[in-house]
Tab-separated table of C-alpha atoms in Angstrom:
chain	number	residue	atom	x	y	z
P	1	UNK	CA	20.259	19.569	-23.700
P	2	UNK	CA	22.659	16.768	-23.567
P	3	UNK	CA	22.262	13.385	-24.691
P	4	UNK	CA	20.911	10.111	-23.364
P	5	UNK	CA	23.860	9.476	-20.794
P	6	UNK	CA	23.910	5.691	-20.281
P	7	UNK	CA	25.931	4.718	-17.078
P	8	UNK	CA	28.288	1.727	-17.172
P	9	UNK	CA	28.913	-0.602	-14.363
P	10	UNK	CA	31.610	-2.938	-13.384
P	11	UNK	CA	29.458	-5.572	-12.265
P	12	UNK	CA	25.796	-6.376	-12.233
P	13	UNK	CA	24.627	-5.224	-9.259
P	14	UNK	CA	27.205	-2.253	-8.563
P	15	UNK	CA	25.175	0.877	-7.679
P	16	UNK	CA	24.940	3.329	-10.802
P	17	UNK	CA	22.632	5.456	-10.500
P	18	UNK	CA	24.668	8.391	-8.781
P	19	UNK	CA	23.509	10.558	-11.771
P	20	UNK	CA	19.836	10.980	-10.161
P	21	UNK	CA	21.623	12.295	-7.116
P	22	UNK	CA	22.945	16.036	-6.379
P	23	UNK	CA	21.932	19.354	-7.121
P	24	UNK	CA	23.306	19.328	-10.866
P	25	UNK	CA	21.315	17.382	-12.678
P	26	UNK	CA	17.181	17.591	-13.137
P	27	UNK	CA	15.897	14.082	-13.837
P	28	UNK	CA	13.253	14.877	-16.916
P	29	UNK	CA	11.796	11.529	-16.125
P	30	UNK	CA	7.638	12.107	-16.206
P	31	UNK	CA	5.276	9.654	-14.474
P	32	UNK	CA	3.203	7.779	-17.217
P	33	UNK	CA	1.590	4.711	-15.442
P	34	UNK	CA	-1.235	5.407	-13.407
P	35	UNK	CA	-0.346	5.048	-9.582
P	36	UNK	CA	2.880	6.455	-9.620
P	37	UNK	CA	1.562	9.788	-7.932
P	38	UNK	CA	-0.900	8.191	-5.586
P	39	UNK	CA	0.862	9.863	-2.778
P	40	UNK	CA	-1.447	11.461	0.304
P	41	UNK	CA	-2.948	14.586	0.009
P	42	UNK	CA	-1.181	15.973	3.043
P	43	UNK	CA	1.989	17.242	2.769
P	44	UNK	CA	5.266	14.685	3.248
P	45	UNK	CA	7.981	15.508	5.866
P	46	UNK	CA	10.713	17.587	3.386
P	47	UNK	CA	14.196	15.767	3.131
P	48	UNK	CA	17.194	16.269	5.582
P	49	UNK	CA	20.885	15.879	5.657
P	50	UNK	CA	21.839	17.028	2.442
P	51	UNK	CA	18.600	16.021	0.705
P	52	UNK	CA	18.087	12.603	2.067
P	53	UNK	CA	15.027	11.110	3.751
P	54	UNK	CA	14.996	9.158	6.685
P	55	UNK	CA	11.941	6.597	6.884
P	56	UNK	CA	10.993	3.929	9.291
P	57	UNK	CA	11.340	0.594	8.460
P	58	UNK	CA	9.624	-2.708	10.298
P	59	UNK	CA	10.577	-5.811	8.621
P	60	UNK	CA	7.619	-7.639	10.484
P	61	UNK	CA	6.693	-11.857	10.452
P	62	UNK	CA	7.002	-14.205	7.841
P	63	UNK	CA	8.648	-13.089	4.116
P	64	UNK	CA	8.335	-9.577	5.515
P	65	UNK	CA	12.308	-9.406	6.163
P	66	UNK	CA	13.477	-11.180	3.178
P	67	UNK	CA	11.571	-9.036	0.956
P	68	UNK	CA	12.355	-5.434	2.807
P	69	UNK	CA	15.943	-6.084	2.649
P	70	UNK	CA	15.221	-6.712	-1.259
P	71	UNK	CA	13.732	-3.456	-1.222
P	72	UNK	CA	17.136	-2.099	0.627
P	73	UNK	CA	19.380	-3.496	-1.996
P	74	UNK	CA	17.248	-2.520	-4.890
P	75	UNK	CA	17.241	1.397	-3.555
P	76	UNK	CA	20.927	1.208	-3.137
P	77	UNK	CA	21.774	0.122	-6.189
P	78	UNK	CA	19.377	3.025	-7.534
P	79	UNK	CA	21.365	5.285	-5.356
P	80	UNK	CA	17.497	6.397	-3.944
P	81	UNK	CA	18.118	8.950	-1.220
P	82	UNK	CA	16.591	7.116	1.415
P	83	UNK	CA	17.980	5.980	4.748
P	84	UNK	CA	16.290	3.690	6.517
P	85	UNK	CA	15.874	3.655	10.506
P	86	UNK	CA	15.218	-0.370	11.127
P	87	UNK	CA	12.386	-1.286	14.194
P	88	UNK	CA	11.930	-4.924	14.692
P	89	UNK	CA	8.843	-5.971	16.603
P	90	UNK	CA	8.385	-8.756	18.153
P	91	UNK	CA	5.260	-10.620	17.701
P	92	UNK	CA	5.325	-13.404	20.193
P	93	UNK	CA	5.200	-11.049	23.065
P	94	UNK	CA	3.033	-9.430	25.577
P	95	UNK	CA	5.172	-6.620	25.672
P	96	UNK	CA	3.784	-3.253	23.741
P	97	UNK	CA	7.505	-1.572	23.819
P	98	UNK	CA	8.060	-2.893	20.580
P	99	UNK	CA	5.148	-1.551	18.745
P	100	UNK	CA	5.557	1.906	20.875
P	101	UNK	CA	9.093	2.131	19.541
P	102	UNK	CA	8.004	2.172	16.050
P	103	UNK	CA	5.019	4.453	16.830
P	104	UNK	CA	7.861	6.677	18.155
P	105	UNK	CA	9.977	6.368	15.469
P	106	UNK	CA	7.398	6.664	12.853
P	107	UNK	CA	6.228	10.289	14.127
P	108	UNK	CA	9.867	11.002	14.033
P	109	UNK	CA	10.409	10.302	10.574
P	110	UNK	CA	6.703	10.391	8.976
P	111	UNK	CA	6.815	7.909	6.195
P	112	UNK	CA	7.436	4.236	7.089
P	113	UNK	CA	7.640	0.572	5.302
P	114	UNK	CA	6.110	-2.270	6.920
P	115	UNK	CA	5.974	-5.836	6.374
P	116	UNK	CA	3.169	-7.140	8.112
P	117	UNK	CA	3.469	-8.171	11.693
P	118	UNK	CA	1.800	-11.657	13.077
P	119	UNK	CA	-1.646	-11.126	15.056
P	120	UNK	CA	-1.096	-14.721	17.242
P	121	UNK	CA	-4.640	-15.274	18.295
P	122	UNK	CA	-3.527	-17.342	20.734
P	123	UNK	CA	-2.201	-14.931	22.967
P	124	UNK	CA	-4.446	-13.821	26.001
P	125	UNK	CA	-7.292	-11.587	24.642
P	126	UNK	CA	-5.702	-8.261	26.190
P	127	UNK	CA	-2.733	-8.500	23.596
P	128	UNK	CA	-3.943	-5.902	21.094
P	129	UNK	CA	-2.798	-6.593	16.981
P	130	UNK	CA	0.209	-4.742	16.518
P	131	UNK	CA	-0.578	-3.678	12.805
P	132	UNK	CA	-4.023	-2.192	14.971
P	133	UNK	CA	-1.981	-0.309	17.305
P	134	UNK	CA	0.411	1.487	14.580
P	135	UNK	CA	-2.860	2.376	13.055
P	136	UNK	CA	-4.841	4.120	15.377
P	137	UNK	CA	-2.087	5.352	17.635
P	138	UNK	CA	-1.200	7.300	14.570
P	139	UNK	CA	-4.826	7.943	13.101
P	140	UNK	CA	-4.379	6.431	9.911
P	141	UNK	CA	-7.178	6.314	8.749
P	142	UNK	CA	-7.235	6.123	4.834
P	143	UNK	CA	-6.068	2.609	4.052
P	144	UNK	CA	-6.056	2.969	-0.198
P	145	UNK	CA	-5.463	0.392	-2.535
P	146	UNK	CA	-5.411	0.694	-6.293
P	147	UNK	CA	-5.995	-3.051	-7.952
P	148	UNK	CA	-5.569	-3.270	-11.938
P	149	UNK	CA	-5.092	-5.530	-14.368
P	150	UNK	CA	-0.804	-6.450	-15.010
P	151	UNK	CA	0.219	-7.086	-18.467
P	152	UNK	CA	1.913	-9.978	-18.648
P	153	UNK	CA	-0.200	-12.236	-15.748
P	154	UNK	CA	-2.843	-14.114	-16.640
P	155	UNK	CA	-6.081	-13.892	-14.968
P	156	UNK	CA	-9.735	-14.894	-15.555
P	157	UNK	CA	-10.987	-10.924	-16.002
P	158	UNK	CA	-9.063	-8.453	-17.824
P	159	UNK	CA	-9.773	-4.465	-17.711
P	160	UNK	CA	-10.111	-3.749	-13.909
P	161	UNK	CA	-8.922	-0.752	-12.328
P	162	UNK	CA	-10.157	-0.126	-8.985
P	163	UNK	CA	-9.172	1.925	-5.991
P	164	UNK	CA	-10.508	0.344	-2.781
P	165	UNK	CA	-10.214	3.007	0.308
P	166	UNK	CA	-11.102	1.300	3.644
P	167	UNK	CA	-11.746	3.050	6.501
P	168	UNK	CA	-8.675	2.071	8.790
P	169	UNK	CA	-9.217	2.936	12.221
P	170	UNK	CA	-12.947	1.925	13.919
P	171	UNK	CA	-15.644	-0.941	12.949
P	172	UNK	CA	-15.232	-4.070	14.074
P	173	UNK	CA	-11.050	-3.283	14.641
P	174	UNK	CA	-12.038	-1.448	17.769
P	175	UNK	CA	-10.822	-4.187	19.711
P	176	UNK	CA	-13.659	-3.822	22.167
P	177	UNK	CA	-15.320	-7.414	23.336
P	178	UNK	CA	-15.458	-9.304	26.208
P	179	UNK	CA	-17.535	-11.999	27.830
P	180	UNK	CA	-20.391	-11.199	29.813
P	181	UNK	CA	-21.437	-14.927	31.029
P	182	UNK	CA	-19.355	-17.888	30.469
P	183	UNK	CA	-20.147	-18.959	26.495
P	184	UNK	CA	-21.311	-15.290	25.803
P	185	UNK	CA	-19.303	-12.729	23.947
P	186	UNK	CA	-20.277	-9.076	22.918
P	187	UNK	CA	-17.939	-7.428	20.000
P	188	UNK	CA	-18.162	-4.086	19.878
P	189	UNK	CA	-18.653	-1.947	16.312
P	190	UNK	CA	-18.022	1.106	16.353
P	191	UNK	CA	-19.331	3.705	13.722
P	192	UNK	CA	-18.797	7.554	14.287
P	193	UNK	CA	-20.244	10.129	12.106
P	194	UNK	CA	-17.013	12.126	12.244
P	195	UNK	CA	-14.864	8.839	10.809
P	196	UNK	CA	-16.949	8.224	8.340
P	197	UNK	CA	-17.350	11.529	6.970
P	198	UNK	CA	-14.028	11.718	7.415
P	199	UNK	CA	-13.074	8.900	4.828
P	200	UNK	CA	-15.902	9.386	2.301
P	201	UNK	CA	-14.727	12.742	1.859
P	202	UNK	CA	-11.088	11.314	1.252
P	203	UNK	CA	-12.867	8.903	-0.704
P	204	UNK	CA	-14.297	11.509	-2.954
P	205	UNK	CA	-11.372	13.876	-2.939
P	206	UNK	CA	-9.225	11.170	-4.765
P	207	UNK	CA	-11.492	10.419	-7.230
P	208	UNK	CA	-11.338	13.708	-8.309
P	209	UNK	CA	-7.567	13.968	-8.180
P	210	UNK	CA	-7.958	10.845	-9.898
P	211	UNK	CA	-10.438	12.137	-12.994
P	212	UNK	CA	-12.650	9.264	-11.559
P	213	UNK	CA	-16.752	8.985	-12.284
P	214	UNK	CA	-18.433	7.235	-9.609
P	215	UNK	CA	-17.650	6.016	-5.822
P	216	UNK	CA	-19.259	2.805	-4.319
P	217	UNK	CA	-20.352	2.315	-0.744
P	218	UNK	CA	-20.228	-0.622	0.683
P	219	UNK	CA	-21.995	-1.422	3.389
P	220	UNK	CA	-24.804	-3.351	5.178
P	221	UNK	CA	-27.209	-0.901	6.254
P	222	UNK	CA	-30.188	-3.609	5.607
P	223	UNK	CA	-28.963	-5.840	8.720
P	224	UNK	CA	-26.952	-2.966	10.878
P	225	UNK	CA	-29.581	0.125	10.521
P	226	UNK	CA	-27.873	2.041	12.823
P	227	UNK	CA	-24.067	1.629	12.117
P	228	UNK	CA	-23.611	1.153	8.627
P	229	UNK	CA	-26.850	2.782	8.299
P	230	UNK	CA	-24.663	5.959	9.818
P	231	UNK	CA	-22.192	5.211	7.129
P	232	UNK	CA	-24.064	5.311	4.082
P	233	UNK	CA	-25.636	8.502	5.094
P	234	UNK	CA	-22.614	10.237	5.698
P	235	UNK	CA	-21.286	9.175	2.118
P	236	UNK	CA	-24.740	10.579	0.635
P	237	UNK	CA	-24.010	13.560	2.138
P	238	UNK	CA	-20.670	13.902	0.964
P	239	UNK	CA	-21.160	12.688	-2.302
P	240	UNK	CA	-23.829	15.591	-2.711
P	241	UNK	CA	-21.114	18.156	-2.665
P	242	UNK	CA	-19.406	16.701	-5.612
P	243	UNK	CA	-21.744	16.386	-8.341
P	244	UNK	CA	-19.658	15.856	-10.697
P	245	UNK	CA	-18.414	12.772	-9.242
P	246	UNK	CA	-21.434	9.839	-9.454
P	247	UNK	CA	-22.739	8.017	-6.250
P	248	UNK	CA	-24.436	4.059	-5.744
P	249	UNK	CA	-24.260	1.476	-2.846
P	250	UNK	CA	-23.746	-1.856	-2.778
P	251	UNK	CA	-24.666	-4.544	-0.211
P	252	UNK	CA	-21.415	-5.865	0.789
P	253	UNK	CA	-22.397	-9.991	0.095
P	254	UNK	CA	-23.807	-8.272	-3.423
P	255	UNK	CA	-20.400	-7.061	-3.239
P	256	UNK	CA	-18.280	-9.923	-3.501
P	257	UNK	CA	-20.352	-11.543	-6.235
P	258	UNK	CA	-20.482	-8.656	-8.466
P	259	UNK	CA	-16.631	-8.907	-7.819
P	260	UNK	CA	-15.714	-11.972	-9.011
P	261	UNK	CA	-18.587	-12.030	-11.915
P	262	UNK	CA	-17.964	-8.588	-13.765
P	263	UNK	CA	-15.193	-6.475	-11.434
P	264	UNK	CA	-15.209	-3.960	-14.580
P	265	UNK	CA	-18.494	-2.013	-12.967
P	266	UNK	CA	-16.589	-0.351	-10.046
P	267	UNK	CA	-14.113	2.342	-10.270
P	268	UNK	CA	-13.525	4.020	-6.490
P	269	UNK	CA	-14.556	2.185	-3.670
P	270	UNK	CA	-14.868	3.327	-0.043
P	271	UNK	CA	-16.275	0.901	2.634
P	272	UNK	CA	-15.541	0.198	6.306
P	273	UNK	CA	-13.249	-1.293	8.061
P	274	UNK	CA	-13.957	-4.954	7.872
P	275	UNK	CA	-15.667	-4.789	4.344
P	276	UNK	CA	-12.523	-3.178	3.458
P	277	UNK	CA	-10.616	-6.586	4.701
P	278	UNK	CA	-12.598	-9.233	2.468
P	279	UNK	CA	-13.152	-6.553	-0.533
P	280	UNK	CA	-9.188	-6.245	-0.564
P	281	UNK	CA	-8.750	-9.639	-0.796
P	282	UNK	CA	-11.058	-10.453	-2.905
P	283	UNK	CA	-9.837	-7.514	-5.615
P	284	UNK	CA	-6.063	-9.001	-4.754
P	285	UNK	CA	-7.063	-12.310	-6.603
P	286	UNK	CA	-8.968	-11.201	-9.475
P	287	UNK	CA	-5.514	-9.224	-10.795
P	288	UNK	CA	-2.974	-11.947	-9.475
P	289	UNK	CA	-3.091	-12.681	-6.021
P	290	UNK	CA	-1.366	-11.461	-2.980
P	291	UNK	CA	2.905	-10.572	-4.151
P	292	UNK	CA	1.165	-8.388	-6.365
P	293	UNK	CA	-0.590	-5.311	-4.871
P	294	UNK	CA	0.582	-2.824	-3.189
P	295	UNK	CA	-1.149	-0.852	0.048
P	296	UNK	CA	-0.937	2.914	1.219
P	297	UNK	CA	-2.389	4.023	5.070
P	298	UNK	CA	-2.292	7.562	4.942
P	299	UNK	CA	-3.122	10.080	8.161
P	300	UNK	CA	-3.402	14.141	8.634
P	301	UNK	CA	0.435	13.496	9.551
P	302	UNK	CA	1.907	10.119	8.842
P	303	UNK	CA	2.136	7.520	5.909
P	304	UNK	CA	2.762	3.828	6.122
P	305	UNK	CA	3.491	1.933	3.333
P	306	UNK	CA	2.856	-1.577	2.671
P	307	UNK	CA	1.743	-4.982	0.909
P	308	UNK	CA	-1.843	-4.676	-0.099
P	309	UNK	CA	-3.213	-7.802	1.432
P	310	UNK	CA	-1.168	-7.720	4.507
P	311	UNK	CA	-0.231	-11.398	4.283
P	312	UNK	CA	2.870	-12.978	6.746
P	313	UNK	CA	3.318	-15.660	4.132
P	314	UNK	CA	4.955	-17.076	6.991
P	315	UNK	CA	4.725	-20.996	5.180
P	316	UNK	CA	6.952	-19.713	2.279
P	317	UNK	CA	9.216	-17.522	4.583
P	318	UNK	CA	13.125	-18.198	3.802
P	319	UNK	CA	12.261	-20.021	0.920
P	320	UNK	CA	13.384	-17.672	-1.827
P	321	UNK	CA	10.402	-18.101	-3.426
P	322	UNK	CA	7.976	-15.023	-2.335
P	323	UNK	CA	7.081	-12.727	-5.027
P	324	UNK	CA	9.086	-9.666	-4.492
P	325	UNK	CA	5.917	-7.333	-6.705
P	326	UNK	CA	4.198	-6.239	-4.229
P	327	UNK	CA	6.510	-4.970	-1.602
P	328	UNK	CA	8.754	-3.142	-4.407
P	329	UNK	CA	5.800	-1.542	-6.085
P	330	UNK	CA	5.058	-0.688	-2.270
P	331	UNK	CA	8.140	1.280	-1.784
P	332	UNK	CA	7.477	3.047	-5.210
P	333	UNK	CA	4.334	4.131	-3.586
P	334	UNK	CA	6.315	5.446	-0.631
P	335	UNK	CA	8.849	7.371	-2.858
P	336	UNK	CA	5.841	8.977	-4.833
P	337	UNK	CA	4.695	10.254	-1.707
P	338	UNK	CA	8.024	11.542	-0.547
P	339	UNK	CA	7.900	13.574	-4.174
P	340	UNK	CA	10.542	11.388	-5.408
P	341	UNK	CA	9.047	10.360	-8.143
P	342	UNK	CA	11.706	9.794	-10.763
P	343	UNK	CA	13.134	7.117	-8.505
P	344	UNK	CA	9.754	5.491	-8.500
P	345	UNK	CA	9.017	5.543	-12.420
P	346	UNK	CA	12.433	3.851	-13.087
P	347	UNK	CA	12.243	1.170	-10.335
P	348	UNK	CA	8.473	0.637	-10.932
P	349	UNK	CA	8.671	0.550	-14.734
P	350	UNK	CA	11.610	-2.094	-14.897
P	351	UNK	CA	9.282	-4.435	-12.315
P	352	UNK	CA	6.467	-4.281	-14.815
P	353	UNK	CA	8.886	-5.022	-17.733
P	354	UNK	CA	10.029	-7.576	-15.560
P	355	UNK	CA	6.389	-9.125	-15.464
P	356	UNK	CA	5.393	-8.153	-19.310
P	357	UNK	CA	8.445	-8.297	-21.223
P	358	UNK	CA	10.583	-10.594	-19.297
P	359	UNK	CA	8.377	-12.799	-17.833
P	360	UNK	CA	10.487	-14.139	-15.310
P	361	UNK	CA	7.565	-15.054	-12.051
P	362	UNK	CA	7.526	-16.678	-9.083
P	363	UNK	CA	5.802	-19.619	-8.890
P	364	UNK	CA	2.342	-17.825	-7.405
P	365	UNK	CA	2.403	-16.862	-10.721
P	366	UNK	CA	2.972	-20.255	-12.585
P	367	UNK	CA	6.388	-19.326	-13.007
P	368	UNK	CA	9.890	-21.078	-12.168
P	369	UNK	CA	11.656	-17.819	-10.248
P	370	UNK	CA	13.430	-17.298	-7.964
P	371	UNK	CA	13.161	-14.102	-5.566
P	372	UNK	CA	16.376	-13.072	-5.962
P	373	UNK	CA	16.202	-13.951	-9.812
P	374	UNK	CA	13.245	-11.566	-10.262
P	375	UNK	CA	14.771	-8.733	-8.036
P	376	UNK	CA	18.128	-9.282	-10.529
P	377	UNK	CA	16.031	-8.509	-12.968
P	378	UNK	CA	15.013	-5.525	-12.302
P	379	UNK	CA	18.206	-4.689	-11.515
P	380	UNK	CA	19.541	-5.541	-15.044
P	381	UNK	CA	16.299	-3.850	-16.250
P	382	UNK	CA	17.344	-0.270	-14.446
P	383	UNK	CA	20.728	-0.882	-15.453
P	384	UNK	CA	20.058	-1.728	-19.633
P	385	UNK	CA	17.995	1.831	-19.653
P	386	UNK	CA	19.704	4.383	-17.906
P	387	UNK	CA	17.987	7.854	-16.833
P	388	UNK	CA	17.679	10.565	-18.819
P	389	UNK	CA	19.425	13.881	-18.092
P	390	UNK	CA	20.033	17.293	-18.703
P	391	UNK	CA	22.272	20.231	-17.172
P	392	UNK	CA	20.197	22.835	-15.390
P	393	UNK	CA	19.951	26.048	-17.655
């Protein structure tokens, strides 16, 4: 075994890490912080052209651009085999060619990144939310989110460590309403027994994977009897094939309180789609707020990667002020589940040192930081460690 091999650089943010790349070296790098293999149970699409992976990426509204071309720079400089197929979408029109070119592209590829694109509710009612379309036009239906406690950000609770898993694809997202007299609109939510079985069986599967004890559903099965009355019985019957695993419901108003009172009671969390929404947001600002969390939609065939709280931040766009956390610990989310993990334990360790050690925040977090500044960094951060290697025996 050879030694700790520390690459040198000529300048700061020269690309060094060429000794995680090739055949010749094995990168003895384990994952040690929880998250870093919360990849999707289904199989990613293996890497091409000599190794590399080629994943979609939609820079969408708001700080969306600034901080995926962060994420570009950042994997460059770590030399991460990733190329990266850009698909801009254009929010302010009519047009669905946009959104079906990244649907095309993102079957092509498998894995994509995604800042979040603008739903302008004052377009006509017919324009369906992009973010909706990419989601059920490629059935992804497991939205996960893990939210837990950062060292180094201060918060009102301390010792949460949820994962919230939101049924992404029917409820009240169905886009199905319309006015049947003037001053009289019917929404339509929909609630299938094969959906919801569907995700409280995901729901359940991770929390195994996950050496979890219980699963909350959340739902409102007191008001809507039939629908979320539907849900809830599905995740009974689920949760009776895993006894190992424990099972309790919530009310979802009961929900939010409990949240914000004593957040320390729930460990896995699986609710529909709407629930999913407010719970997300709500979990989101106990640990930190928004630049913080990062978001997973996984399907039987495709994974998009994300921010969390899918947030434009449009009124700090351009600003350099955005915190970068979020959509970096999002692409380290990405790489786990492209079985690149050692890429994702360096970059996603030296962003937590970053928060913890270095404290240098944006000013969401009370801090003076730049964007830029924090994504440096990181970069110095990556650079002051160096991976650890040995030759192949």
């Amino acid at each position: 075994m050879s030694p700790r091999t520390v690459l040198t650089v000529s300048r700061l943010l020269k690309p060094t890490w060429g000794g995680l790349m090739g055949n010749a070296m094995n990168v003895l790098r384990p994952a040690t912080i929880y998250g870093q293999r919360n990849k999707s149970i289904y199989t990613p699409p293996p890497a091409k052209y000599g190794g590399r992976h080629t994943v979609t990426l939609i820079p969408g509204d708001g700080i969306g651009p600034e901080l995926l071309n962060h994420v570009r720079e950042l994997f460059r400089f770590c030399c991460v085999p990733v190329d990266f197929e850009i698909v801009k979408v254009d929010s302010t029109v009519t047009s669905e060619d946009d959104i079906n070119n990244a649907i095309t592209a993102i079957k092509r590829n498998g894995v994509a990144l995604k800042g979040n694109i603008e739903t302008n509710h004052n377009l006509p009612p017919s324009v369906k939310s992009r973010n909706n379309l990419l989601r059920t036009n490629l059935d992804l239906y497991a939205n996960v989110m893990h939210c837990h406690t950062l060292p180094g950000v201060n918060t009102r609770h301390k010792g949460i460590d949820i994962i919230i898993i939101r049924e992404n694809t029917e409820g009240e997202y169905s886009s199905l309403e319309h006015e049947n007299v003037p001053g009289v609109v019917e929404c339509l939510k929909i609630i299938t027994r094969m959906k919801s079985l569907r995700i409280a069986e995901y729901a359940f599967k991770l929390a195994r994977q996950k050496g979890r004890r219980r699963v909350t559903a959340v739902h409102k099965a007191n008001i809507m009897k039939l629908g979320d009355g539907l849900f809830l019985q599905c995740c009974k019957e689920v949760a009776a094939g895993y006894p190992d695993i424990a099972f309790d419901s919530m009310i979802v108003d009961n929900t939010t309180m409990q949240l914000v009172s004593k957040p320390q009671q729930f460990d896995v969390m699986v609710m529909p789609n709407l629930y999913g929404n407010v719970v997300s947001n709500v979990c989101a600002g106990l640990v930190g707020g928004p630049g913080l969390v990062p978001g997973a939609n996984y399907g039987t065939d495709y994974a998009v990667f994300e921010t969390a709280t899918r947030n434009t931040g449009k009124s700090i766009a351009n600003k350099n002020i955005a915190n970068p956390t979020a959509t970096l610990l999002a692409g380290c989310l990405m790489l786990d589940h492209l079985k690149l993990h050692a890429y994702a334990s360096m970059i996603r360790k030296a962003v937590h040192t970053t928060l913890s050690e270095t404290r240098l925040h944006t000013a969401d977090l009370g801090g003076q930081g730049t964007t830029l500044e924090v994504v440096q960094s990181i970069m110095r951060e990556i650079e002051s460690k160096g991976p650890l290697t040995v030759e192949p025996m």
